[in-house]
CSV table of C-alpha atoms and ligand atoms in Angstrom, one decimal:
chain,number,residue,atom,x,y,z
A,1,MET,CA,101.9,82.0,106.3
A,2,THR,CA,98.5,83.1,107.7
A,3,LEU,CA,97.9,84.7,111.4
A,4,ARG,CA,96.5,83.5,113.9
A,5,THR,CA,93.2,85.8,115.6
A,6,LEU,CA,91.3,85.9,118.5
A,7,ASP,CA,89.0,83.7,116.5
A,8,ASP,CA,91.4,81.2,117.0
A,9,VAL,CA,91.8,80.9,121.1
A,10,ASP,CA,89.5,80.1,123.4
A,11,VAL,CA,89.8,83.3,126.0
A,12,GLY,CA,86.8,82.8,128.3
A,13,GLY,CA,87.9,82.6,131.8
A,14,LYS,CA,91.4,83.1,130.8
A,15,ARG,CA,94.1,85.2,132.2
A,16,VAL,CA,95.3,87.3,128.5
A,17,LEU,CA,98.0,89.7,128.4
A,18,LEU,CA,97.2,91.5,125.5
A,19,ARG,CA,100.2,94.3,124.4
A,20,VAL,CA,98.9,97.1,123.1
A,21,ASP,CA,100.7,100.6,121.7
A,22,PHE,CA,99.7,103.0,124.1
A,23,ASN,CA,102.6,104.8,123.6
A,24,VAL,CA,100.4,108.4,123.8
A,25,PRO,CA,101.5,112.1,124.4
A,26,ILE,CA,101.2,113.0,128.2
A,27,SER,CA,101.5,116.3,129.4
A,28,GLY,CA,100.5,117.9,132.8
A,29,GLY,CA,100.1,114.3,134.2
A,30,ALA,CA,97.1,113.7,131.9
A,31,VAL,CA,96.7,112.4,128.1
A,32,GLY,CA,97.1,114.2,125.1
A,33,ASP,CA,95.7,112.7,122.1
A,34,ASP,CA,94.0,109.4,122.8
A,35,SER,CA,93.7,107.7,119.0
A,36,ARG,CA,95.8,104.9,119.9
A,37,ILE,CA,94.0,104.2,123.2
A,38,ARG,CA,90.9,104.5,121.0
A,39,ALA,CA,92.6,102.4,118.5
A,40,ALA,CA,92.6,99.4,121.0
A,41,LEU,CA,89.4,99.4,122.0
A,42,PRO,CA,87.2,96.6,119.7
A,43,THR,CA,90.0,94.0,120.7
A,44,ILE,CA,89.4,94.9,124.8
A,45,GLN,CA,86.0,95.4,124.6
A,46,GLU,CA,85.7,92.1,122.9
A,47,LEU,CA,87.7,90.3,125.4
A,48,ILE,CA,85.7,92.2,127.7
A,49,ASP,CA,82.7,90.4,126.1
A,50,ARG,CA,84.1,87.6,125.8
A,51,GLU,CA,84.6,87.1,129.8
A,52,ALA,CA,88.5,87.4,129.2
A,53,ILE,CA,90.8,88.7,132.5
A,54,ILE,CA,92.3,91.3,130.7
A,55,ILE,CA,96.3,92.4,131.5
A,56,ALA,CA,96.9,95.1,129.1
A,57,CYS,CA,100.2,96.0,128.6
A,58,SER,CA,102.3,99.0,126.7
A,59,HIS,CA,105.9,100.7,126.5
A,60,LEU,CA,105.5,105.0,127.2
A,61,GLY,CA,108.7,107.4,125.4
A,62,ARG,CA,112.0,106.1,126.4
A,63,PRO,CA,113.0,105.6,130.2
A,64,ARG,CA,115.7,103.1,128.7
A,65,GLY,CA,115.1,100.7,131.8
A,66,GLN,CA,114.7,103.0,134.1
A,67,THR,CA,111.9,104.0,136.3
A,68,VAL,CA,111.3,107.7,135.4
A,69,PRO,CA,107.8,109.1,137.6
A,70,ASP,CA,106.9,111.2,134.1
A,71,LEU,CA,106.8,108.2,132.2
A,72,THR,CA,103.9,106.3,134.1
A,73,LEU,CA,101.3,104.7,132.2
A,74,ARG,CA,99.1,105.4,135.8
A,75,PRO,CA,97.1,108.6,133.9
A,76,VAL,CA,96.8,106.3,130.5
A,77,ALA,CA,95.0,103.9,132.7
A,78,ASP,CA,92.3,106.4,133.9
A,79,ARG,CA,92.0,107.5,130.3
A,80,LEU,CA,91.1,103.8,129.3
A,81,SER,CA,88.8,103.8,132.4
A,82,GLU,CA,87.0,106.6,131.4
A,83,LEU,CA,86.6,105.1,127.0
A,84,LEU,CA,85.5,101.9,128.6
A,85,GLY,CA,83.2,103.2,131.2
A,86,THR,CA,84.3,100.8,133.1
A,87,ASN,CA,87.2,100.5,135.8
A,88,VAL,CA,90.9,99.7,135.3
A,89,THR,CA,93.1,98.3,137.7
A,90,PHE,CA,96.6,100.0,137.3
A,91,ILE,CA,99.2,97.4,138.5
A,92,SER,CA,102.3,100.1,139.5
A,93,GLU,CA,105.0,96.9,138.0
A,94,VAL,CA,106.0,95.3,135.1
A,95,VAL,CA,106.7,91.9,136.9
A,96,GLY,CA,107.2,90.6,140.2
A,97,GLU,CA,105.1,89.6,143.5
A,98,SER,CA,102.9,92.2,143.5
A,99,VAL,CA,102.1,91.7,139.9
A,100,SER,CA,101.3,88.3,140.2
A,101,ARG,CA,99.0,88.7,143.4
A,102,ALA,CA,97.1,91.8,141.6
A,103,VAL,CA,96.7,89.5,138.6
A,104,SER,CA,95.2,87.1,140.9
A,105,GLU,CA,92.5,89.2,142.4
A,106,LEU,CA,91.1,90.1,139.2
A,107,HIS,CA,87.6,88.5,137.8
A,108,PRO,CA,86.5,87.9,134.5
A,109,GLY,CA,85.7,90.7,132.0
A,110,SER,CA,88.1,93.0,134.0
A,111,VAL,CA,90.9,94.8,132.7
A,112,ALA,CA,94.1,95.6,134.4
A,113,LEU,CA,97.0,97.8,132.9
A,114,LEU,CA,100.9,97.1,133.9
A,115,GLU,CA,103.2,100.1,134.1
A,116,ASN,CA,105.3,101.0,131.3
A,117,LEU,CA,107.3,98.0,130.0
A,118,ARG,CA,110.8,100.1,129.4
A,119,PHE,CA,111.2,100.6,132.8
A,120,GLU,CA,111.9,96.9,132.8
A,121,ALA,CA,115.5,97.0,131.1
A,122,GLY,CA,115.0,93.9,129.9
A,123,GLU,CA,112.5,94.9,127.2
A,124,GLU,CA,114.4,96.6,124.6
A,125,ARG,CA,116.9,93.6,124.7
A,126,ASN,CA,114.1,91.1,124.1
A,127,ASP,CA,115.8,89.5,127.6
A,128,VAL,CA,114.5,86.0,127.7
A,129,ASP,CA,113.8,85.9,131.5
A,130,LEU,CA,111.7,89.1,131.5
A,131,ALA,CA,109.4,87.2,128.1
A,132,ARG,CA,109.2,84.5,130.9
A,133,ARG,CA,107.9,86.1,133.6
A,134,LEU,CA,105.4,87.9,131.5
A,135,ALA,CA,104.3,84.9,130.2
A,136,ALA,CA,103.6,83.6,133.1
A,137,LEU,CA,101.4,86.1,134.2
A,138,ALA,CA,98.7,84.8,131.5
A,139,ASP,CA,97.4,82.2,129.5
A,140,VAL,CA,97.4,83.2,126.4
A,141,TYR,CA,99.6,86.5,124.8
A,142,VAL,CA,97.2,88.5,122.4
A,143,ASN,CA,99.1,91.4,120.4
A,144,ASP,CA,97.6,94.4,119.2
A,145,ALA,CA,100.5,96.7,119.0
A,146,PHE,CA,101.1,96.9,115.2
A,147,GLY,CA,102.9,100.4,116.3
A,148,ALA,CA,105.7,98.0,117.8
A,149,ALA,CA,105.7,95.2,116.0
A,150,HIS,CA,108.9,96.0,114.0
A,151,ARG,CA,110.5,95.9,117.5
A,152,ALA,CA,111.8,92.4,118.8
A,153,HIS,CA,111.2,93.4,122.1
A,154,ALA,CA,110.3,91.4,125.1
A,155,SER,CA,106.5,92.0,125.3
A,156,THR,CA,106.4,92.2,121.5
A,157,GLU,CA,108.3,89.2,120.4
A,158,GLY,CA,109.9,86.9,123.0
A,159,VAL,CA,106.8,86.3,125.2
A,160,ALA,CA,104.6,84.9,122.2
A,161,HIS,CA,107.6,81.7,122.6
A,162,HIS,CA,106.2,81.1,126.0
A,163,LEU,CA,102.1,81.0,125.2
A,164,PRO,CA,99.7,80.7,122.5
A,165,ALA,CA,100.4,84.0,120.4
A,166,VAL,CA,97.4,85.3,118.3
A,167,ALA,CA,96.7,88.9,117.2
A,168,GLY,CA,94.1,91.2,118.4
A,169,ARG,CA,91.4,92.8,116.0
A,170,LEU,CA,93.9,96.1,115.2
A,171,MET,CA,96.6,94.0,114.6
A,172,GLU,CA,94.3,91.7,112.0
A,173,ARG,CA,93.3,94.7,110.2
A,174,GLU,CA,96.4,96.6,109.5
A,175,VAL,CA,98.2,93.3,108.4
A,176,HIS,CA,95.1,92.6,106.4
A,177,ALA,CA,95.1,96.1,104.5
A,178,LEU,CA,99.2,96.6,104.5
A,179,SER,CA,98.9,92.9,102.6
A,180,ARG,CA,96.3,93.5,100.4
A,181,VAL,CA,98.5,96.7,99.2
A,182,LEU,CA,101.9,94.7,99.1
A,183,GLN,CA,100.4,91.5,97.5
A,184,HIS,CA,97.3,92.1,95.1
A,185,PRO,CA,96.7,96.0,94.6
A,186,ASP,CA,94.3,96.7,92.3
A,187,PRO,CA,96.1,98.6,89.6
A,188,PRO,CA,97.5,101.0,89.1
A,189,LEU,CA,99.0,101.5,91.9
A,190,THR,CA,99.8,104.9,92.8
A,191,LEU,CA,102.4,105.7,95.7
A,192,VAL,CA,102.5,108.9,97.4
A,193,LEU,CA,105.9,109.8,99.6
A,194,GLY,CA,106.9,112.8,101.1
A,195,GLY,CA,108.3,113.8,105.0
A,196,ALA,CA,111.6,115.1,105.5
A,197,LYS,CA,114.7,112.4,104.6
A,198,VAL,CA,114.8,110.3,101.6
A,199,SER,CA,117.3,108.6,103.7
A,200,ASP,CA,114.0,106.9,105.4
A,201,LYS,CA,112.5,105.6,102.5
A,202,ILE,CA,114.6,104.6,100.2
A,203,GLY,CA,113.3,100.7,101.2
A,204,VAL,CA,109.8,101.9,99.9
A,205,ILE,CA,110.7,103.6,97.2
A,206,GLU,CA,112.5,100.2,95.9
A,207,ALA,CA,109.9,97.9,96.6
A,208,PHE,CA,107.6,100.0,94.7
A,209,LEU,CA,109.8,100.6,92.2
A,210,GLU,CA,108.8,96.6,91.6
A,211,ARG,CA,105.1,96.8,91.8
A,212,ALA,CA,103.9,100.6,91.3
A,213,SER,CA,103.1,102.6,88.1
A,214,ASN,CA,103.2,106.3,89.7
A,215,ILE,CA,105.3,107.3,92.4
A,216,LEU,CA,104.9,110.5,93.3
A,217,ILE,CA,107.6,113.0,95.7
A,218,GLY,CA,107.1,116.0,97.3
A,219,GLY,CA,108.6,117.0,101.0
A,220,ALA,CA,111.9,117.6,101.3
A,221,MET,CA,112.7,114.4,100.3
A,222,ALA,CA,112.0,115.6,96.9
A,223,ASN,CA,114.4,118.3,97.0
A,224,THR,CA,117.3,115.6,96.9
A,225,PHE,CA,115.7,114.5,93.3
A,226,LEU,CA,115.9,117.8,92.2
A,227,LEU,CA,119.6,118.3,93.3
A,228,ALA,CA,120.0,114.8,91.1
A,229,GLN,CA,118.3,116.1,88.2
A,230,GLY,CA,120.7,119.2,88.5
A,231,TYR,CA,118.2,122.2,90.0
A,232,ASP,CA,119.5,124.4,92.7
A,233,VAL,CA,117.7,124.2,95.7
A,234,GLY,CA,119.3,126.9,97.7
A,235,LYS,CA,119.0,126.7,101.7
A,236,SER,CA,116.5,123.8,101.5
A,237,LEU,CA,116.5,120.9,103.6
A,238,ALA,CA,118.0,118.1,101.2
A,239,GLU,CA,120.4,115.2,101.4
A,240,PRO,CA,123.7,116.0,99.3
A,241,ASP,CA,125.0,112.0,100.3
A,242,LEU,CA,122.1,111.0,98.6
A,243,VAL,CA,122.1,112.5,95.2
A,244,GLU,CA,123.7,109.5,93.7
A,245,THR,CA,120.8,107.0,95.1
A,246,ALA,CA,118.4,109.2,93.8
A,247,SER,CA,119.9,109.3,90.7
A,248,ARG,CA,119.8,105.9,90.5
A,249,LEU,CA,116.2,105.4,91.5
A,250,ILE,CA,115.3,108.1,88.8
A,251,THR,CA,117.6,105.5,86.5
A,252,SER,CA,115.6,102.6,88.0
A,253,ALA,CA,112.0,103.7,87.6
A,254,ASP,CA,112.6,105.0,83.9
A,255,GLN,CA,113.8,101.2,83.0
A,256,ARG,CA,110.7,99.7,84.5
A,257,ALA,CA,108.2,101.9,83.0
A,258,VAL,CA,107.7,103.5,86.8
A,259,GLN,CA,106.5,107.1,86.4
A,260,LEU,CA,108.5,108.9,88.9
A,261,TRP,CA,106.5,112.7,89.4
A,262,LEU,CA,108.6,115.2,91.0
A,263,PRO,CA,108.0,119.0,91.6
A,264,THR,CA,107.7,121.2,89.2
A,265,ASP,CA,107.3,124.2,91.1
A,266,VAL,CA,106.8,124.8,94.9
A,267,VAL,CA,106.6,127.4,97.4
A,268,VAL,CA,110.0,128.8,99.0
A,269,ALA,CA,110.8,131.2,101.3
A,270,ALA,CA,113.5,133.2,103.1
A,271,SER,CA,112.4,131.1,106.2
A,272,PRO,CA,109.8,129.2,108.0
A,273,ASP,CA,108.4,131.5,109.9
A,274,ASP,CA,108.8,134.1,106.6
A,275,GLY,CA,105.1,133.1,105.0
A,276,SER,CA,103.6,135.7,104.9
A,277,ASN,CA,106.4,136.3,101.8
A,278,ALA,CA,105.7,132.8,100.9
A,279,ALA,CA,106.2,132.5,96.8
A,280,VAL,CA,105.7,130.1,94.2
A,281,ALA,CA,108.5,129.4,92.3
A,282,LEU,CA,109.7,127.2,89.2
A,283,VAL,CA,112.2,125.1,90.1
A,284,ALA,CA,114.4,126.2,88.1
A,285,GLU,CA,114.1,128.9,89.7
A,286,VAL,CA,114.3,128.7,93.8
A,287,GLU,CA,117.0,131.9,94.6
A,288,ASN,CA,120.3,130.8,96.6
A,289,ASP,CA,119.1,132.7,100.0
A,290,LYS,CA,115.6,130.1,100.1
A,291,SER,CA,114.4,127.1,100.9
A,292,ILE,CA,111.5,124.9,99.7
A,293,PHE,CA,108.8,124.4,102.2
A,294,ASP,CA,105.8,123.0,100.0
A,295,ILE,CA,105.0,122.0,96.7
A,296,GLY,CA,103.3,124.4,94.1
A,297,PRO,CA,100.2,124.3,92.8
A,298,ASP,CA,101.4,123.1,89.2
A,299,THR,CA,102.1,119.7,91.3
A,300,VAL,CA,99.2,119.7,92.7
A,301,ALA,CA,97.5,119.3,89.5
A,302,ALA,CA,99.9,117.4,87.8
A,303,PHE,CA,99.6,114.7,91.1
A,304,ALA,CA,96.3,114.7,90.8
A,305,GLY,CA,95.6,112.6,87.7
A,306,PRO,CA,97.6,109.9,89.1
A,307,ILE,CA,96.1,109.7,92.3
A,308,ARG,CA,91.9,109.7,90.8
A,309,ASP,CA,93.1,107.2,88.5
A,310,ALA,CA,94.9,104.9,90.7
A,311,GLY,CA,93.1,101.5,91.7
A,312,THR,CA,95.1,101.7,95.0
A,313,ILE,CA,96.7,104.7,96.7
A,314,VAL,CA,99.3,104.1,99.5
A,315,TRP,CA,100.4,107.8,101.0
A,316,ASN,CA,103.5,108.4,103.5
A,317,GLY,CA,104.8,111.6,104.8
A,318,PRO,CA,103.6,115.2,104.0
A,319,MET,CA,104.5,117.3,100.8
A,320,GLY,CA,105.8,120.0,102.6
A,321,MET,CA,106.3,121.5,106.4
A,322,PHE,CA,102.7,121.4,106.8
A,323,GLU,CA,102.8,122.0,110.6
A,324,ARG,CA,103.1,125.7,109.3
A,325,GLU,CA,100.8,127.7,107.3
A,326,PRO,CA,100.8,128.7,104.4
A,327,PHE,CA,103.3,125.5,104.3
A,328,ASP,CA,100.4,123.1,104.8
A,329,GLU,CA,98.7,124.0,101.1
A,330,GLY,CA,100.6,120.9,99.3
A,331,THR,CA,99.4,118.2,101.9
A,332,ASN,CA,96.1,119.6,102.5
A,333,ALA,CA,95.6,119.4,98.4
A,334,VAL,CA,96.8,115.9,98.5
A,335,ALA,CA,94.6,114.8,101.1
A,336,LYS,CA,91.9,116.1,99.5
A,337,LEU,CA,92.6,114.2,96.0
A,338,VAL,CA,93.4,110.8,98.3
A,339,ALA,CA,90.4,111.7,100.3
A,340,ASP,CA,88.2,111.6,97.2
A,341,ALA,CA,89.5,109.2,94.6
A,342,SER,CA,88.0,106.0,94.2
A,343,GLY,CA,90.9,103.4,94.8
A,344,PHE,CA,91.5,101.9,97.9
A,345,SER,CA,93.7,104.1,100.1
A,346,LEU,CA,95.8,103.7,102.6
A,347,VAL,CA,98.1,106.4,104.7
A,348,GLY,CA,101.0,105.7,107.3
A,349,GLY,CA,103.5,107.7,108.9
A,350,GLY,CA,102.3,109.7,111.9
A,351,ASP,CA,102.7,113.0,110.8
A,352,SER,CA,100.4,112.3,107.4
A,353,VAL,CA,98.5,110.9,109.6
A,354,ALA,CA,97.9,114.1,111.8
A,355,ALA,CA,97.6,116.2,108.3
A,356,ILE,CA,94.9,113.8,107.5
A,357,THR,CA,93.2,113.9,110.7
A,358,ARG,CA,93.7,117.8,111.1
A,359,ALA,CA,91.7,118.2,107.5
A,360,GLY,CA,89.1,116.0,108.7
A,361,LEU,CA,89.3,113.4,106.2
A,362,ALA,CA,90.3,110.5,108.2
A,363,ASP,CA,87.2,108.4,107.5
A,364,GLN,CA,87.4,108.9,103.8
A,365,ILE,CA,90.2,106.9,103.5
A,366,ASP,CA,89.9,103.2,103.5
A,367,HIS,CA,92.7,102.5,106.3
A,368,VAL,CA,94.9,104.7,108.5
A,369,SER,CA,97.5,102.8,109.3
A,370,THR,CA,98.3,103.5,113.3
A,371,GLY,CA,101.9,102.3,112.8
A,372,GLY,CA,104.7,104.8,111.7
A,373,GLY,CA,108.0,103.2,111.2
A,374,ALA,CA,105.8,99.6,111.4
A,375,SER,CA,103.9,100.4,108.3
A,376,LEU,CA,106.9,101.4,105.9
A,377,GLU,CA,109.0,98.3,107.3
A,378,PHE,CA,105.9,96.4,106.4
A,379,LEU,CA,105.5,98.4,102.9
A,380,GLU,CA,109.2,97.8,102.3
A,381,GLY,CA,108.4,94.0,102.5
A,382,LYS,CA,110.0,93.3,105.5
A,383,THR,CA,109.4,90.4,108.0
A,384,LEU,CA,108.1,92.0,110.8
A,385,PRO,CA,109.3,90.0,113.8
A,386,GLY,CA,106.0,91.1,115.9
A,387,ILE,CA,103.8,89.7,113.2
A,388,ALA,CA,106.3,86.8,112.3
A,389,VAL,CA,105.9,85.2,115.8
A,390,LEU,CA,101.8,85.3,115.4
A,391,GLU,CA,101.7,83.6,112.4
A,392,ALA,CA,104.3,80.5,113.5
A,393,ASN,CA,103.5,79.8,116.8
A,394,GLY,CA,100.9,77.7,117.7
A,395,ALA,CA,97.9,77.9,120.4
R,1,LIG,P1,106.0,111.0,108.5
R,1,LIG,O1,105.4,110.7,109.7
R,1,LIG,O2,104.2,110.9,107.9
R,1,LIG,O3,106.3,109.4,108.4
R,1,LIG,P2,108.3,111.9,108.7
R,1,LIG,O4,108.2,112.2,109.8
R,1,LIG,O5,108.8,111.6,106.8
R,1,LIG,O6,106.5,111.8,107.7
R,1,LIG,O7,108.5,113.8,107.5
R,1,LIG,C1,107.5,114.9,108.0
R,1,LIG,C2,108.9,115.9,108.6
R,1,LIG,O8,109.0,116.3,107.3
R,1,LIG,C3,107.6,117.3,109.0
R,1,LIG,O9,108.1,117.4,110.4
R,1,LIG,C4,107.7,118.2,107.8
R,1,LIG,O10,107.7,119.7,108.5
R,1,LIG,C5,109.0,117.9,107.3
R,1,LIG,N1,109.1,118.4,105.7
R,1,LIG,C6,107.9,118.2,104.7
R,1,LIG,N2,108.4,118.9,103.7
R,1,LIG,C7,109.2,120.0,104.1
R,1,LIG,C8,110.5,120.8,103.4
R,1,LIG,N3,110.0,121.0,102.4
R,1,LIG,N4,111.5,121.5,104.1
R,1,LIG,C9,111.7,120.9,105.7
R,1,LIG,N5,110.6,119.9,106.4
R,1,LIG,C10,109.8,119.8,105.5
R,2,LIG,MG1,107.3,111.6,111.3
């Protein structure tokens, strides 16, 4: 199936309902990190250049169908205005007569932003009536909200059944990079996984047992695998009820000749606040009153080979509690290895992307995904509802 894109529709003079992911941090009534807004600019600029009438829409936070003043998108409209260098009309409702009226006053090449979609209870329920009312505002639907594509909501899935529906440029880039990794990766394929929980990532491990040559595991999720190997992890964050699953995954890797790399040494401390007393320990030597907060230097050295030699590298999840020094060292070292590697590199997951951005290495990564949950589900091989409708629906 091929994705329908902006190349497949005529948007000149037409009203375009543009779903974007403007779910950005807001504090004190102003936008914090605006990278999600910036990520949508190429699509918005193209639509402006093609003289579309742009009606952008997004969710923000979790208002659960209520109007929550702190979760208004008004500050986002202001930031978007600044970034585009053109006025963005903020429309203070999602649907209804006042919205239709405001839209009818827009000219080709102008941009409006609707209020937070999740102020409407029908959004997360994928309510047909809300989908129809959103569709009635426009002639064409463009979805650039990759980060929300794993959810079947009225603005990400439902509306696409009522209008010609295509992917925006960001969505197109995401699907292209992730498909490449999933369907025809340059071998050998190395998966680097970390983060808090095995439970979040079992699906990805299973999918990559079918296609990867190497799977490298760090972060707190490695602790559950260390338990499965019979090590004591002290007070470390782990999921004891998933030890059996971890054992099964280790056996499965063995049977498929997938090399599974686990930490051989780790950085331990009494608590996250005890960084000044952090010490390196072999995995067999973690004391009862200590927790593992990072991978150790021998593990970093071992991980270097399969990252350097990979034709394709996929990284999701930090190697330790990277928010706290000195437990960011393993993550920073892996970030550098992935950035320096010659293979095609893809990084997904909110915290891994934050780590690689903070290290100043994002521009050395071939594809930095804007979707956390969405990129994980894509890599699991699942069909994402927000993408499926852009493949099936015709203009
Ligand atoms: P991503 O957002 O990249 O998918 P996750 O959300 O799965 O990553 O996990 C990131 C979180 O995991 C971070 O908050 C980090 O502090 C935590 N973490 C990683 N390793 C450890 C560890 N050894 N102990 C405690 N927390 C950890
Ligand atoms: Mg996260």
